[in-house]
XYZ file of C-alpha atoms in Angstrom:
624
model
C -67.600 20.670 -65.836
C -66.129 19.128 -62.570
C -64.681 15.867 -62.081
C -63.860 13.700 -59.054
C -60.165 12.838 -58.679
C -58.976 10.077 -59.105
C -57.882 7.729 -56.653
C -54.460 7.942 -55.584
C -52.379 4.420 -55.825
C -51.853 5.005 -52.116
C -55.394 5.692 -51.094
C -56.395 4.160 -47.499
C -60.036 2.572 -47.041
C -63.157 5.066 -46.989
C -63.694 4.370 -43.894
C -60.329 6.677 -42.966
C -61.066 10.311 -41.263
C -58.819 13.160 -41.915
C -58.049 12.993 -38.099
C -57.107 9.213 -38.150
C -54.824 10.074 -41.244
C -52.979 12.905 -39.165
C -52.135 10.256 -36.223
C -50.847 7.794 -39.004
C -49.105 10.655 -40.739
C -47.471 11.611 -37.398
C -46.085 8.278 -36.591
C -44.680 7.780 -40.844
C -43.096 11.137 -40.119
C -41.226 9.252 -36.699
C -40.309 6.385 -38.195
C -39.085 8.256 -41.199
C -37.139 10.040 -38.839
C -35.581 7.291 -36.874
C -34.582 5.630 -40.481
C -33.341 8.782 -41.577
C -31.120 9.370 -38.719
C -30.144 5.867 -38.385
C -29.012 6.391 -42.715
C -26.843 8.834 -42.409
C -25.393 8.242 -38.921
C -23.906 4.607 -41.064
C -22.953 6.732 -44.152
C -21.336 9.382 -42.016
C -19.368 6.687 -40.404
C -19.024 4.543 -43.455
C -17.826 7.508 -45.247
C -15.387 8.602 -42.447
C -14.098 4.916 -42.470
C -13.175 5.110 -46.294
C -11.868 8.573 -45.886
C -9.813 7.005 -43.151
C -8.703 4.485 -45.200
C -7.976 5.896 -47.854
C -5.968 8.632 -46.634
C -4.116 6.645 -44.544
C -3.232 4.326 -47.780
C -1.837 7.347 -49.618
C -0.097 8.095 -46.888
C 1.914 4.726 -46.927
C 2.634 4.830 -50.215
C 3.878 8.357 -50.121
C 6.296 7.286 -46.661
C 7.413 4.403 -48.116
C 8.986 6.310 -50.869
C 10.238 8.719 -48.241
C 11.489 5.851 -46.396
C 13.079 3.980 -49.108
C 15.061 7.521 -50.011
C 16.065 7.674 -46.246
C 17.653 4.222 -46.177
C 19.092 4.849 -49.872
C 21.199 7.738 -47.828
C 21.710 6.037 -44.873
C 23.471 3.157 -47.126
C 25.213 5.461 -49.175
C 27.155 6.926 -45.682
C 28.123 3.552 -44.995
C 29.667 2.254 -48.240
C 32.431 4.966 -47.756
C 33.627 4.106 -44.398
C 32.951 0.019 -44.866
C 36.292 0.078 -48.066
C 38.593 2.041 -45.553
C 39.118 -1.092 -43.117
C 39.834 -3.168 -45.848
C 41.956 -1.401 -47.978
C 44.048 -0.671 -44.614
C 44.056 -3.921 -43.385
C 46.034 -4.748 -46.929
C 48.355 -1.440 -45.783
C 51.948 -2.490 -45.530
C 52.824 0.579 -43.746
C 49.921 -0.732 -41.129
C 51.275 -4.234 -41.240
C 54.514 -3.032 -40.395
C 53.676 -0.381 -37.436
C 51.825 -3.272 -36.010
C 54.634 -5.928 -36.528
C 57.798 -3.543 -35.512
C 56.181 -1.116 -33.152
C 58.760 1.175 -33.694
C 58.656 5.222 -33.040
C 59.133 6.242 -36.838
C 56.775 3.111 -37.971
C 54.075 4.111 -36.349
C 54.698 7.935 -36.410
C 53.977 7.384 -40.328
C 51.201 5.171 -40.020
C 50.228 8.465 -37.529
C 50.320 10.698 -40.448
C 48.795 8.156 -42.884
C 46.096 8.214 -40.678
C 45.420 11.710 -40.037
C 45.726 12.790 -44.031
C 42.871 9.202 -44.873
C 40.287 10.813 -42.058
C 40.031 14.200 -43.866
C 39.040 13.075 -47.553
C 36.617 10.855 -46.510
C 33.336 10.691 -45.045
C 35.068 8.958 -41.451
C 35.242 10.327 -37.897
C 38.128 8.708 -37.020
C 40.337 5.921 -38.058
C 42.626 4.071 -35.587
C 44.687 0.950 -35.788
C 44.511 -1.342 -32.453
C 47.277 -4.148 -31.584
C 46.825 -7.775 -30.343
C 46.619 -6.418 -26.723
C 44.180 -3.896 -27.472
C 46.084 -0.916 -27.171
C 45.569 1.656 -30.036
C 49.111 2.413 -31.381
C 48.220 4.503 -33.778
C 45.327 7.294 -34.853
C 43.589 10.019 -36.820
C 43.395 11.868 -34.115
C 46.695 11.618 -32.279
C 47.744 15.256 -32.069
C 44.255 16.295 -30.177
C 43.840 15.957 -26.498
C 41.294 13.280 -27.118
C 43.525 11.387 -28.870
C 42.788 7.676 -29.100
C 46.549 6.075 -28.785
C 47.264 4.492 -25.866
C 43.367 3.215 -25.243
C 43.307 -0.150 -24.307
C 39.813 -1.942 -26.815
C 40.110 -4.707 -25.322
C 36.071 -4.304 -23.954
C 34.788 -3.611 -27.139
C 33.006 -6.242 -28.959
C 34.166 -4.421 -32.529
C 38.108 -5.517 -31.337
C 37.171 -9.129 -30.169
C 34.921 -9.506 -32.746
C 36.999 -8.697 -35.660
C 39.745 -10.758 -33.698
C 37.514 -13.733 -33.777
C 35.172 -13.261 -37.277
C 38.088 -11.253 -39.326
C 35.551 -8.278 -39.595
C 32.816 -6.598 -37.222
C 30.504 -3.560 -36.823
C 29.331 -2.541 -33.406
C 27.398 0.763 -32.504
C 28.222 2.607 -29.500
C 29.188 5.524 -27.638
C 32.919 6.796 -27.566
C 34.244 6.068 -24.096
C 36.439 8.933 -25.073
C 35.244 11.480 -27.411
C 31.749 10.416 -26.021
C 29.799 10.945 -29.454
C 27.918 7.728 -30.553
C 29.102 6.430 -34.047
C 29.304 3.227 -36.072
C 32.936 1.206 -35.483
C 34.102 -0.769 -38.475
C 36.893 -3.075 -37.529
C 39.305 -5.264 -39.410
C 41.769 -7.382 -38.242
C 44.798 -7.004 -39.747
C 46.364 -10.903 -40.762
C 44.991 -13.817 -40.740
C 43.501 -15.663 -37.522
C 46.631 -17.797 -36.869
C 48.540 -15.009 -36.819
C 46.824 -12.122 -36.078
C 49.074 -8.465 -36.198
C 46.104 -5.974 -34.515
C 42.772 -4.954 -35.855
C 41.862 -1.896 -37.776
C 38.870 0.573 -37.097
C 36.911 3.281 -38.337
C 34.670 5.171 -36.777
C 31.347 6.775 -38.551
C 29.293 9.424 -37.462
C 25.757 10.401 -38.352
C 25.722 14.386 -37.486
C 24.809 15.126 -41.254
C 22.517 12.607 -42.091
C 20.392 12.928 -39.019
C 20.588 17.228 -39.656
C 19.171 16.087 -42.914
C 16.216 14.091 -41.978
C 15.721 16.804 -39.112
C 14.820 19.366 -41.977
C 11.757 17.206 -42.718
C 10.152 18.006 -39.704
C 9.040 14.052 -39.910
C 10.583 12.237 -37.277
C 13.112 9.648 -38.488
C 14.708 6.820 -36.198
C 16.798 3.613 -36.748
C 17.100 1.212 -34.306
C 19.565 -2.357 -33.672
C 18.162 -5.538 -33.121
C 18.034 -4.983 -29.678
C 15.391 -2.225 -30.216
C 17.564 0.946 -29.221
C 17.557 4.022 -30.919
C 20.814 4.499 -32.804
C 20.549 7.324 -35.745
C 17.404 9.523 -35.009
C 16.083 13.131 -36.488
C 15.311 13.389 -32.929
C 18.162 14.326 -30.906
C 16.397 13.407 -27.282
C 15.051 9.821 -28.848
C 18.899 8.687 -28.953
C 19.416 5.509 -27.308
C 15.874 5.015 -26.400
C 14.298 1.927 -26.937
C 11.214 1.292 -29.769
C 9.951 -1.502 -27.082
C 11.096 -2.158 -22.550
C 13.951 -4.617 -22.711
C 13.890 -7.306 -20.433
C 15.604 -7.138 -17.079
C 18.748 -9.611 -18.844
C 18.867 -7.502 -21.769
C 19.125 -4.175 -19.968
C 21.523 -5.406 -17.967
C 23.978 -6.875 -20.582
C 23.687 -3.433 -22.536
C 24.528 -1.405 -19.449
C 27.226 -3.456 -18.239
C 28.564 -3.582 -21.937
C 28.998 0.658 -21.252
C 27.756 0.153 -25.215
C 25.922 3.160 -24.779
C 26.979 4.876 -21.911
C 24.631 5.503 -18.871
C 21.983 6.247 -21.304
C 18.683 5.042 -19.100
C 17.287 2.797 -22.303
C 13.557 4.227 -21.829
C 11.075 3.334 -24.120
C 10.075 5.918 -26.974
C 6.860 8.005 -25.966
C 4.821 6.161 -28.442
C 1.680 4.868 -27.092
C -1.613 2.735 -28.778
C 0.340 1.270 -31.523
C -2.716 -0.104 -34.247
C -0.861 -2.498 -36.709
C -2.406 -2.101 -40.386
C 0.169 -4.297 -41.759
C 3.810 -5.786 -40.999
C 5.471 -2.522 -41.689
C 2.637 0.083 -41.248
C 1.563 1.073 -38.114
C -0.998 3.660 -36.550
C 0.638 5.390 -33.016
C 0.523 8.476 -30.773
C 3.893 10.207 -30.178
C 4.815 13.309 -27.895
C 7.784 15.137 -29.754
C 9.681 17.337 -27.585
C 8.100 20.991 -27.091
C 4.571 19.701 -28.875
C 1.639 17.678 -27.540
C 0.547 13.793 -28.418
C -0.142 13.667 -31.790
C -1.108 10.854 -34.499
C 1.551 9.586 -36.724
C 1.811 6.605 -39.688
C 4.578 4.744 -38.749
C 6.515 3.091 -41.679
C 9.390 0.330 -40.377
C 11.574 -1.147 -43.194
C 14.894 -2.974 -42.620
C 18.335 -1.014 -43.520
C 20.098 -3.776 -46.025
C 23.927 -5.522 -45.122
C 22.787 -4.259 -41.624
C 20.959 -5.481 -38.398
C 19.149 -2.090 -38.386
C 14.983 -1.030 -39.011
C 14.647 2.431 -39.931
C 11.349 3.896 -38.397
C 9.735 6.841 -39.918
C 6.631 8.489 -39.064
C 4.591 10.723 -41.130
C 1.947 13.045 -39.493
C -1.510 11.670 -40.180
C -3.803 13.633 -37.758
C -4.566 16.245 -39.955
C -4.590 14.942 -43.033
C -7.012 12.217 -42.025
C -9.560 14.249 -40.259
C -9.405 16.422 -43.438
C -9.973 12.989 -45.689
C -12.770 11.953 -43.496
C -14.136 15.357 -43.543
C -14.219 15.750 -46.838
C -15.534 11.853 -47.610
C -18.495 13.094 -45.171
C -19.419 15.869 -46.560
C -19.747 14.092 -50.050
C -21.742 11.434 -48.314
C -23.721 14.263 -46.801
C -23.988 15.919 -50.344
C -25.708 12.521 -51.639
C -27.889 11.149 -49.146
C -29.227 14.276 -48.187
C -30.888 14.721 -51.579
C -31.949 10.984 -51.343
C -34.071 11.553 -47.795
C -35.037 15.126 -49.079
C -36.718 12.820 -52.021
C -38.380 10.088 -49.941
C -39.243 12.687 -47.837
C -41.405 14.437 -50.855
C -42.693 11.461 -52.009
C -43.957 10.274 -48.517
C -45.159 14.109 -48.164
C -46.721 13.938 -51.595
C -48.485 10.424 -50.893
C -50.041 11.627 -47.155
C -51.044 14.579 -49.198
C -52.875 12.810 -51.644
C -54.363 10.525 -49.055
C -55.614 13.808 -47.012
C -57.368 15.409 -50.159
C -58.952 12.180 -50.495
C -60.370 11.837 -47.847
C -61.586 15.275 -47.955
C -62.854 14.271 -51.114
C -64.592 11.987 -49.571
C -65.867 13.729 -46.643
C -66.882 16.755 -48.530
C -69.294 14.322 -50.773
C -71.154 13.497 -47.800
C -72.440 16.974 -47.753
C -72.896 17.595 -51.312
C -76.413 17.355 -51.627
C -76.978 19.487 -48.428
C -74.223 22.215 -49.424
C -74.959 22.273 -53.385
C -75.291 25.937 -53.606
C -72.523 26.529 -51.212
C -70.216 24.399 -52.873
C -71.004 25.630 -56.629
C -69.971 29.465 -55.175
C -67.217 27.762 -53.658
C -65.790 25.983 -57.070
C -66.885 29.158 -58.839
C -64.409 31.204 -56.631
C -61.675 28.783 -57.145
C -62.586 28.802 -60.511
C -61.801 32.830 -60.744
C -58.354 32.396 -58.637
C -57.478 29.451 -61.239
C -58.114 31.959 -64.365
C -56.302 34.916 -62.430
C -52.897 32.845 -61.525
C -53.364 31.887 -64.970
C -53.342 35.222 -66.505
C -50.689 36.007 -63.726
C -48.225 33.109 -65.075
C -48.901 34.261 -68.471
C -47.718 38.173 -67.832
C -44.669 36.862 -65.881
C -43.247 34.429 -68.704
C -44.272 37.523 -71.229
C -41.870 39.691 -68.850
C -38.909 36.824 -68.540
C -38.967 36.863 -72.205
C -38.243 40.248 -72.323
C -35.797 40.094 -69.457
C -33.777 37.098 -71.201
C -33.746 38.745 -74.550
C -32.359 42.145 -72.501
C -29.688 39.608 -71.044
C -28.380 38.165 -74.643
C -28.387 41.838 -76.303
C -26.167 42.907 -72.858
C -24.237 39.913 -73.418
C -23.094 40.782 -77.399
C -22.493 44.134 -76.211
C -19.809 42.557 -73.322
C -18.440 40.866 -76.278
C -18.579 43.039 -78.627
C -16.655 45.710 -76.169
C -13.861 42.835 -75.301
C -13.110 42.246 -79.113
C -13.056 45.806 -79.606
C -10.664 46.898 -76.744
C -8.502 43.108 -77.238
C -8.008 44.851 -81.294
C -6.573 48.253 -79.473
C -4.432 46.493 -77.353
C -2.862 44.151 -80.264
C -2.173 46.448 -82.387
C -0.676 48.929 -80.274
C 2.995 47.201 -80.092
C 3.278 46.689 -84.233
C 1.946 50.297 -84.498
C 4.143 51.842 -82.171
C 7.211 50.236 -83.572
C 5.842 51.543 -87.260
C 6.314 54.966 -85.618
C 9.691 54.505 -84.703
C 10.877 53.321 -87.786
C 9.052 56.322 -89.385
C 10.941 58.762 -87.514
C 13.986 56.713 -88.051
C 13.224 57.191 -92.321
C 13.090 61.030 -91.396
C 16.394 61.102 -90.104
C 17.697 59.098 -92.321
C 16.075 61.255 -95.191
C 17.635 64.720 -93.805
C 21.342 62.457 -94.110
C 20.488 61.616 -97.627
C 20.784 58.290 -96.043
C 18.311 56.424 -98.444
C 19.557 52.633 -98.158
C 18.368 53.219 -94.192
C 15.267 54.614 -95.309
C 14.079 51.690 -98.084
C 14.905 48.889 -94.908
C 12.873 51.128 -92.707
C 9.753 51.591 -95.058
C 9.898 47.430 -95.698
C 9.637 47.066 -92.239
C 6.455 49.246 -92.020
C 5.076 47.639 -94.924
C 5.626 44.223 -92.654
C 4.600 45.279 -89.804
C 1.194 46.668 -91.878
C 1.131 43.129 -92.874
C 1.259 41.936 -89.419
C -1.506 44.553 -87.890
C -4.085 43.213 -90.888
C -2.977 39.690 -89.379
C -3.700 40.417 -85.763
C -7.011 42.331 -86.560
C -8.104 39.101 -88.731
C -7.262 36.508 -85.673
C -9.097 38.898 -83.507
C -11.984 38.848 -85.597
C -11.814 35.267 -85.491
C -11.717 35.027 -81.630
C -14.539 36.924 -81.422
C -16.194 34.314 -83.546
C -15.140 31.790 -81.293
C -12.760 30.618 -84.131
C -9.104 29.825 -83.990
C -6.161 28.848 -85.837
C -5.169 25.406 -86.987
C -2.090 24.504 -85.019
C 0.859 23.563 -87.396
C 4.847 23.246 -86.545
C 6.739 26.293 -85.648
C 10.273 26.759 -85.465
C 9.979 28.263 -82.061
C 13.350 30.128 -82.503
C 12.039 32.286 -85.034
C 9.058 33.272 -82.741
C 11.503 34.300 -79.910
C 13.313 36.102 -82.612
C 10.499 37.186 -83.602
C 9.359 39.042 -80.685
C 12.348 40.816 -80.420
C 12.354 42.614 -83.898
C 9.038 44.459 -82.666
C 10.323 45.312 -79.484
C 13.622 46.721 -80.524
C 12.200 49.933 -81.350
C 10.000 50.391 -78.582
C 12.914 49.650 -76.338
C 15.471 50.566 -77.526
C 18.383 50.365 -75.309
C 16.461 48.239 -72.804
C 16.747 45.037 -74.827
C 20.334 44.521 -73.212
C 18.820 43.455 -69.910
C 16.849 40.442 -72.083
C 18.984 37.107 -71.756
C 18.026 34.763 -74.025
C 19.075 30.538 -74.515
C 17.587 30.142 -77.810
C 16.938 27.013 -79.151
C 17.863 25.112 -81.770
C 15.949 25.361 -85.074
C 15.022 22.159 -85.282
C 12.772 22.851 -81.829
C 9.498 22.853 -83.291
C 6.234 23.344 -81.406
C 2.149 23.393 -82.409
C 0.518 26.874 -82.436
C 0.896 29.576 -85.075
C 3.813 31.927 -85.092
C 2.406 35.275 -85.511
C -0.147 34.591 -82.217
C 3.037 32.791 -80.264
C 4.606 35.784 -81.361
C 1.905 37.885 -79.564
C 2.542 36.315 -76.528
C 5.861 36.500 -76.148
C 6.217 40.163 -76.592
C 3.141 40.530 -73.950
C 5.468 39.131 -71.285
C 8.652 40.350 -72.663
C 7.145 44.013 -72.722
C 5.539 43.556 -69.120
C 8.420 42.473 -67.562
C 10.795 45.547 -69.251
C 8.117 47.603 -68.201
C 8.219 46.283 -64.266
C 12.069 46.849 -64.189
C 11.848 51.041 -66.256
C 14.241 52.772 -64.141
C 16.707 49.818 -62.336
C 20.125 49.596 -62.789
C 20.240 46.037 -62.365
C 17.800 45.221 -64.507
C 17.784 41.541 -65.999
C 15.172 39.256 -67.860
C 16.530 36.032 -67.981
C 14.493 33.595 -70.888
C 15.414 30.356 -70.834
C 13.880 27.424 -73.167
C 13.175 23.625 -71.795
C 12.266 20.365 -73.446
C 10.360 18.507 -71.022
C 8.567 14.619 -71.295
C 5.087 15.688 -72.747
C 6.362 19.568 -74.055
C 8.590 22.447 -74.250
C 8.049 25.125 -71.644
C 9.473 28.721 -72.304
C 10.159 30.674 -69.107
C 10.571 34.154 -68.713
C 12.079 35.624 -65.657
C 12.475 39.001 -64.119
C 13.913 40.723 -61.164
C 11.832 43.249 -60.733
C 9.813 43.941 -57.475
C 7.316 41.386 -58.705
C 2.870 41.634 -58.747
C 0.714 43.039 -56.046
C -1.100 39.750 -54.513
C -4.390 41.594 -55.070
C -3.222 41.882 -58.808
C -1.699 38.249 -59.088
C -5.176 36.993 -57.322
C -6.881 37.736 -60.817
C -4.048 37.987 -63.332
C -5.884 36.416 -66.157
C -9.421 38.555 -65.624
C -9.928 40.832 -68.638
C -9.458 44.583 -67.268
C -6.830 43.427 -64.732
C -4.035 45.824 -64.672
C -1.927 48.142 -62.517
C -1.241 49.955 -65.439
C -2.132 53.684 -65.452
C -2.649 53.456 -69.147
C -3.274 49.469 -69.771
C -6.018 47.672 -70.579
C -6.017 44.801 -69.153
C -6.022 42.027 -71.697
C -2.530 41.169 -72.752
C -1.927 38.394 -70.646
C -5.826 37.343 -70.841
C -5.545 37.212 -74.483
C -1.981 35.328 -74.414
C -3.851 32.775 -72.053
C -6.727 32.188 -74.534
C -3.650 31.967 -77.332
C -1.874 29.306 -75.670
C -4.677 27.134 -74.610
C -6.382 27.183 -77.921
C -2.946 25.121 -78.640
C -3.475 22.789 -75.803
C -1.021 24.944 -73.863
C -0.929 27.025 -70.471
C 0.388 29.728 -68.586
C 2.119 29.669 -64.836
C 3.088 32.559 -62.970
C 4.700 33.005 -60.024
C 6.074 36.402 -58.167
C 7.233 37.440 -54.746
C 9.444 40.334 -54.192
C 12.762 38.681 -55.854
C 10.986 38.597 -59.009
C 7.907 37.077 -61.719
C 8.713 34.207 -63.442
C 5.717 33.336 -66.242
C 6.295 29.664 -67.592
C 4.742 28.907 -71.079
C 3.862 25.228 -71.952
C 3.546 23.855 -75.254
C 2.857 20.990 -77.077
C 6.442 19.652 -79.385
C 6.069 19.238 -82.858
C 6.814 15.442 -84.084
C-alpha cells in the first residue's frame, strides 16, 4: 500500500514550484559559497598565525639556551686573562723593572713575560711605564714587538692610570688584530710605577660559533661589532651612530679605519625586549629571515646577538598548522554542505510530491504502472544487496582463514629459526664427544653430553615461548642478572664460532645489574645480534665487535658494535619486516623476533650503520 511522505521539517509553502525552488537553491548554494570561502580563508590565516607563533616560540626557547651556552664560553675566555693583570701587578720582579729600569731588570721581566703568554689563554702581555712607553713584553723578540710603543692614546693606559683597572676593545695599532686589553696599574694612585696589560683574542671562540652555521655577534655599548661568527660583520655597527659618536670612535683610531656601517639587517619586528624578528644578507647567500635573540654578556658592557634561522622552519609550522586546519574544516563544510544538499533535496521531492498529486486523478493508471515499476527495481536492488553481502561473507571469511595461515607460516618459520643456533651448537659438541671418545677421553665426553642435555632443555624452552607468541602470549617480566644473559649468549655461540669469539669485546657488568625481561628470550636476542654481526665481519682481519653496557636515567641500554661494512640502505629501510634478509640462507626473522622480545618488556631496539660500521642499541627497563 502507498503512503505520502511526510513532510520534511524544512518544507517551504505549497504554493512553491520546483522551478522557484531551483532559483532559491542556486542563491543557498552562493551564499554557502561566499561563507565557505570566507571560513577557511580566517582558519587558514588563523592557523598560519598560531603556526607562526608557535614556531617562532620554540624557537626562542631553543636560542636562548644556545645563547646562554655562547655567553657561558665567552665568560669562561675572559676569567683567564682578567687574574693575569692582577697577579702581575702584585709581581715584584714587575715592580722593580718599572722602578729601576735597568737592562737586566727588565730583560727578566722580558722572559717572565714571554714564558706567562704561552700557558695561558693570552695574546700578549706587556708592562707599560708612567710615560706610556712599553718597557717590557711577551712578544719582544718578534719584529712586532711591542717595547718601545708609546700607550699613551689608549684609554686602557689612562684609564687604569686614573680607575686602578680598565678594559678597552680595540684594534692593535701594531699587530693590527682586534682583541680585548686588560690593564692594571701597577701601585697605588699617589704613586703610580706603570700599568700592566694583557691582551685577549677571540680567533677560537668566534671559529667555534662559526661551526654553527648560526650567525653569532657581540657588540659594546656603543653598538659596534666586536666578537662575531661573521668575519665581514667585524666592527660594524647593530644601529648608524650619530655624526659625534662616529667621530669620537674614528678619531680614537679604537678600531682602525674600519667604516662603522650598519649590519645588513633590515625590518626589525620586536616580539619582546630580547627577541626580535629581522632580515639579514650573510655574505655569499641572499636576504633571509632570522630570530634574533640579544642578552647582555655579565661583568661586561657587551650584548651578545644571535640569530637563529626561522624562514624555514616557520613556513613549515604554518604549513603544517594549515593543513590540520584544512583537515578539520573541510569535513565541517563537506557536512553543512550535505545537510543543506539533503534539506533542498527533500524540499524538491516535496514539491514534486505535491505537484505530481495534482495529476493523480487524471494519471491514475499511469502512475500505478509507474509505482509498480519502481516497485520491481526496489525488489531487484533488494535481491541484489542480498547476493552481495552473501558474497562479502564469503570473501571476509576467505580473508580470516588467509590470515591464520600468514600466522600460522610466521610461527612456524620464527620455531626454525630459534632453534637453529641451540641445535647447531648440540652438533658441535656431539662431534666434540666423538673425538673425545676415540682418546678414551671420557671426563670431556660426560661435560659435552650435559651440555646437549641443556641445550635440549633450552630448544623445548624456545619452542614453548614460540608457541606462546603465536598465542599472542608472553612472559611475565621478572629481574635478571643481565651478566649472566651476556654470558649466556656466549656459551651457545662458542661452538658455532669457534675461533671468531676473540674479535667480541665485552664490558660486562656487575652482577648486581639487574633488568625486567626473562633470561632465556634476552638470551635470544643477544646471540641474534652477536651472530649477525660475526657473520658481517667472516673473512676480515681486523675484525672487532665491541659490546659495551650503560646505565642510563630511566634504563640500561646494551650496545653492540661492529666494524664491518655495515647494511644496504634498502635492507636497513625495513630491518624489522619479517622475511628481511640479505642472507642467502636466512630467514628473515631474527631481529623481527628480538624486536617483539624486547618490547614485550617495555624495551626497544636502535640501529644505526654506514660504511664504518652497525651499531644496534638495546634498551631496557632496570630492575629495583
Amino acid at each position: 500500500m502507498l503512503q505520502r511522505p511526510a513532510a520534511a521539517p524544512f518544507s517551504k509553502p505549497e504554493s512553491s514550484t520546483p522551478e522557484q525552488l531551483r532559483k532559491r537553491a542556486r542563491r543557498a548554494w552562493l551564499l554557502f559559497a561566499a561563507i565557505a570561502l570566507a571560513i577557511a580563508t580566517a582558519a587558514l590565516y588563523g592557523a598560519g598565525l598560531y603556526g607562526r607563533t608557535t614556531e617562532v616560540g620554540a624557537l626562542a626557547a631553543q636560542g636562548r639556551t644556545d645563547a646562554n651556552l655562547k655567553v657561558a664560553l665567552l665568560r669562561a675566555v675572559l676569567e683567564s686573562p682578567r687574574a693575569l693583570p692582577v697577579l702581575l701587578s702584585e709581581d715584584q720582579q714587575v715592580r722593580d723593572a718599572l722602578a729601576q729600569k735597568s737592562a737586566a731588570a727588565v730583560d727578566v721581566l722580558n722572559r717572565k713575560l714571554e714564558g706567562l703568554v704561552s700557558g695561558t689563554k693570552a695574546s700578549v702581555l706587556y708592562v707599560v711605564g708612567t710615560d706610556g712607553l712599553a718597557i717590557a713584553s711577551s712578544n719582544w723578540r718578534e719584529p712586532i714587538s711591542f717595547v718601545g710603543n708609546d700607550y699613551r692614546f689608549r684609554d686602557y693606559f689612562s684609564g687604569a692610570m686614573r680607575a686602578g683597572t680598565a678594559e678597552y676593545f680595540a684594534l692593535g695599532n701594531v699587530s693590527k688584530r682586534p682583541g680585548l686589553y686588560i690593564s692594571r696599574r701597577v701601585g697605588d694612585e699617589a704613586a703610580p710605577l706603570g700599568v700592566v696589560v694583557v691582551k685577549a683574542e677571540f680567533d677560537q671562540l668566534e671559529a667555534d660559533w662559526h661551526e654553527a652555521n648560526r650567525p653569532a655577534y657581540v657588540s659594546d655599548e656603543n653598538g659596534v661589532v666586536l666578537i662575531t661568527s661573521v668575519p665581514s660583520w667585524r666592527f660594524m655597527t647593530t644601529g648608524r651612530l650619530a655624526g659625534p659618536d662616529l667621530a669620537a670612535i674614528q678619531n680614537s683610531q679604537q678600531f682602525g679605519d674600519a667604516p662603522l656601517m650598519p649590519l645588513p639587517i633590515t625590518r626589525p619586528q620586536a616580539l619582546s625586549p630580547d627577541v626580535s624578528i629581522i632580515h639579514a644578507v650573510t655574505p655569499g647567500g641572499n636576504e633571509a629571515e632570522y630570530l634574533r635573540l640579544s642578552t647582555p654578556v655579565p661583568s661586561t658592557p657587551w650584548r651578545l646577538d644571535y640569530l637563529v634561522p626561522a624562514e624555514a622552519p616557520i613556513a613549515a609550522a604554518v604549513r603544517e598548522m594549515r593543513l590540520v586546519a584544512l583537515g578539520v574544516i573541510v569535513p565541517l563544510l563537506g557536512l553543512a554542505a550535505y545537510l543543506l544538499w539533503r534539506r533542498q533535496s527533500g524540499q524538491m521531492r516535496i514539491a514534486a510530491e505535491q505537484a505530481a498529486r495534482t495529476e493523480l486523478e487524471r494519471r491514475v493508471i499511469e502512475r500505478t504502472e509507474d509505482l509498480s515499476r519502481a516497485r520491481d527495481r526496489l525488489q531487484a536492488e533488494i535481491s541484489g544487496h542480498r547476493s552481495t553481502e552473501a558474497k562479502l561473507q564469503v570473501v571476509q571469511q576467505d580473508l580470516v582463514q588467509a590470515n591464520r595461515l600468514a600466522i600460522l607460516g610466521q610461527v612456524a618459520a620464527g620455531v626454525a629459526h630459534e632453534i637453529n643456533q641451540p641445535v647447531a651448537t648440540i652438533r658441535a659438541y656431539a662431534d666434540n664427544a666423538r673425538v673425545f671418545l676415540d682418546r678414551k677421553q671420557t671426563s670431556p665426553v660426560e661435560e659435552n653430553l650435559g651440555a646437549i642435555a641443556a641445550l635440549t632443555e633450552r630448544i623445548g624452552t624456545i619452542t614453548e615461548e614460540l608457541k606462546a607468541f603465536a598465542r599472542k602470549g608472553r612472559t611475565a617480566a621478572e629481574p635478571v642478572e643481565l651478566r649472566g644473559v651476556i654470558e649466556g649468549a656466549v656459551v651457545l655461540l662458542r661452538s658455532r664460532f669457534a675461533g671468531r669469539l676473540d674479535a667480541l669485546a665485552i664490558d660486562l657488568p656487575p652482577p648486581s645489574l639487574k633488568v625486567m625481561g626473562n633470561r632465556v628470550r634476552l638470551e635470544q636476542v643477544l646471540i641474534n645480534l652477536f651472530q649477525n654481526a660475526l657473520e658481517a665481519l667472516e673473512g676480515r682481519d681486523d675484525a672487532h665487535v665491541r659490546v659495551s653496557v650503560e646505565e642510563t636515567a630511566d634504563g640500561v641500554t646494551v650496545g653492540v658494535f661492529d666494524n664491518g661494512p655495515g647494511i644496504p640502505p634498502a635492507i636497513l629501510r625495513s630491518l624489522f619486516t619479517p622475511f628481511n634478509t640479505s642472507k642467502e640462507k636466512g630467514l628473515g626473522l631474527g631481529l623481527v623476533i628480538s624486536k617483539d622480545i624486547v618490547a614485550d618488556y617495555a624495551g626497544r631496539i636502535e640501529v644505526s650503520s654506514d660504511h664504518r660500521g652497525t651499531r644496534f642499541t638495546i634498551h631496557l627497563l632496570k630492575a629495583v
